[in-house]
Amino acid sequence: MMYPRLYLARNLLRDDGIIFVSMDDNEIGNLKKVCEAIFGEENFVGCFVWRRRASSALAERLVSTDHEYVLAFQRHSFISLGIPKDFSAYSNPDNDPRGDWVAGSPNTRPSSAAQWC
């Protein structure tokens, strides 16, 4: 039932288009296989978790699911989304064979006022 709809959606996408498909955890595995058959495994962009409600519903089942999954597939070559990364803060003052780096803790979250690369 999903295959014809997704196939049609693929044909309607521009060459640089991306489709986002939402599904709960009951059928996410099957949906990913169908999408891979239509769009190709190499065109898988990512799987996002969407929290659909803030409260749990433990009365319904033993395990409360408060989220759904959103699969993203591209039609062809992926065009980068967002702002290109600025590497001007990176350097290699000690000639590290691994290349340029920037000093700082990778675990520190930037504040909303800070500009990070």
XYZ file of C-alpha atoms in Angstrom:
117
model
C 0.000 0.000 0.000
C 2.864 2.418 0.758
C 5.014 1.383 -2.218
C 2.900 3.020 -4.982
C 2.549 6.236 -2.989
C 6.247 6.503 -2.220
C 7.161 5.640 -5.813
C 4.898 8.439 -7.037
C 6.348 10.813 -4.436
C 9.869 9.969 -5.660
C 8.894 10.839 -9.218
C 7.420 14.149 -8.049
C 10.571 15.149 -6.126
C 13.084 17.493 -7.698
C 16.567 16.055 -8.243
C 17.794 17.787 -5.088
C 14.609 17.007 -3.129
C 14.306 15.216 0.199
C 11.250 13.348 1.478
C 10.423 12.928 5.164
C 8.149 10.014 6.121
C 6.774 9.527 9.647
C 6.008 6.090 11.150
C 5.632 4.571 14.609
C 7.876 1.781 15.857
C 5.531 -0.999 14.671
C 6.375 -0.570 10.983
C 9.551 1.520 10.838
C 11.692 -1.436 9.746
C 9.389 -2.321 6.865
C 9.066 1.312 5.804
C 12.842 1.705 5.668
C 13.137 -1.379 3.436
C 10.451 -0.046 1.077
C 12.121 3.370 0.931
C 15.515 1.786 0.267
C 13.988 -0.190 -2.616
C 12.516 2.985 -4.133
C 15.162 5.616 -3.368
C 18.227 3.361 -2.969
C 20.222 2.628 0.180
C 22.806 5.247 -0.799
C 20.114 7.952 -0.676
C 19.230 7.395 2.988
C 19.805 10.719 4.780
C 18.848 9.820 8.344
C 16.303 8.652 10.879
C 14.980 11.248 13.310
C 13.022 10.647 16.495
C 9.987 12.897 16.920
C 8.448 13.182 20.377
C 4.727 13.266 19.689
C 3.453 13.780 23.241
C 4.854 14.959 26.544
C 2.948 12.623 28.853
C 3.216 8.865 29.013
C 0.299 6.520 28.521
C 1.213 3.584 30.726
C -2.433 2.598 31.092
C -2.555 1.550 27.430
C 0.347 -0.900 27.397
C 3.222 -2.076 29.525
C 5.598 0.209 27.632
C 4.587 3.725 26.732
C 5.820 5.015 23.408
C 5.786 8.769 23.175
C 7.665 9.075 19.910
C 7.601 8.291 16.216
C 10.378 7.978 13.682
C 10.910 10.209 10.673
C 12.904 8.718 7.804
C 14.597 11.090 5.365
C 15.552 10.002 1.850
C 16.932 12.084 -0.995
C 16.181 11.614 -4.659
C 19.718 11.957 -5.990
C 22.844 13.775 -4.891
C 22.552 15.369 -1.490
C 22.796 19.124 -1.232
C 24.079 20.165 2.176
C 21.484 21.783 4.393
C 22.277 24.667 6.680
C 25.302 26.915 6.904
C 28.667 25.677 5.588
C 31.168 24.962 8.355
C 33.745 27.679 8.977
C 37.201 26.138 9.415
C 39.013 29.474 9.946
C 39.438 28.783 13.707
C 41.253 25.483 12.996
C 45.042 25.342 12.767
C 47.916 22.911 13.245
C 50.549 24.738 15.342
C 52.267 21.515 16.474
C 52.303 19.848 13.019
C 49.999 17.062 14.162
C 49.895 14.420 11.387
C 46.109 14.182 11.818
C 45.695 17.734 10.519
C 44.141 20.969 11.720
C 42.401 21.164 15.079
C 40.836 23.680 17.454
C 41.489 23.882 21.202
C 38.546 23.326 23.529
C 36.484 20.667 25.215
C 34.307 18.556 22.909
C 31.901 18.005 25.813
C 31.167 21.663 26.513
C 27.872 22.896 25.136
C 28.074 26.363 23.638
C 25.924 29.100 25.101
C 23.253 30.635 22.934
C 25.356 33.802 22.620
C 28.520 32.002 21.480
C 29.346 31.575 17.818
C 30.588 28.049 17.153
C 31.852 26.510 13.963
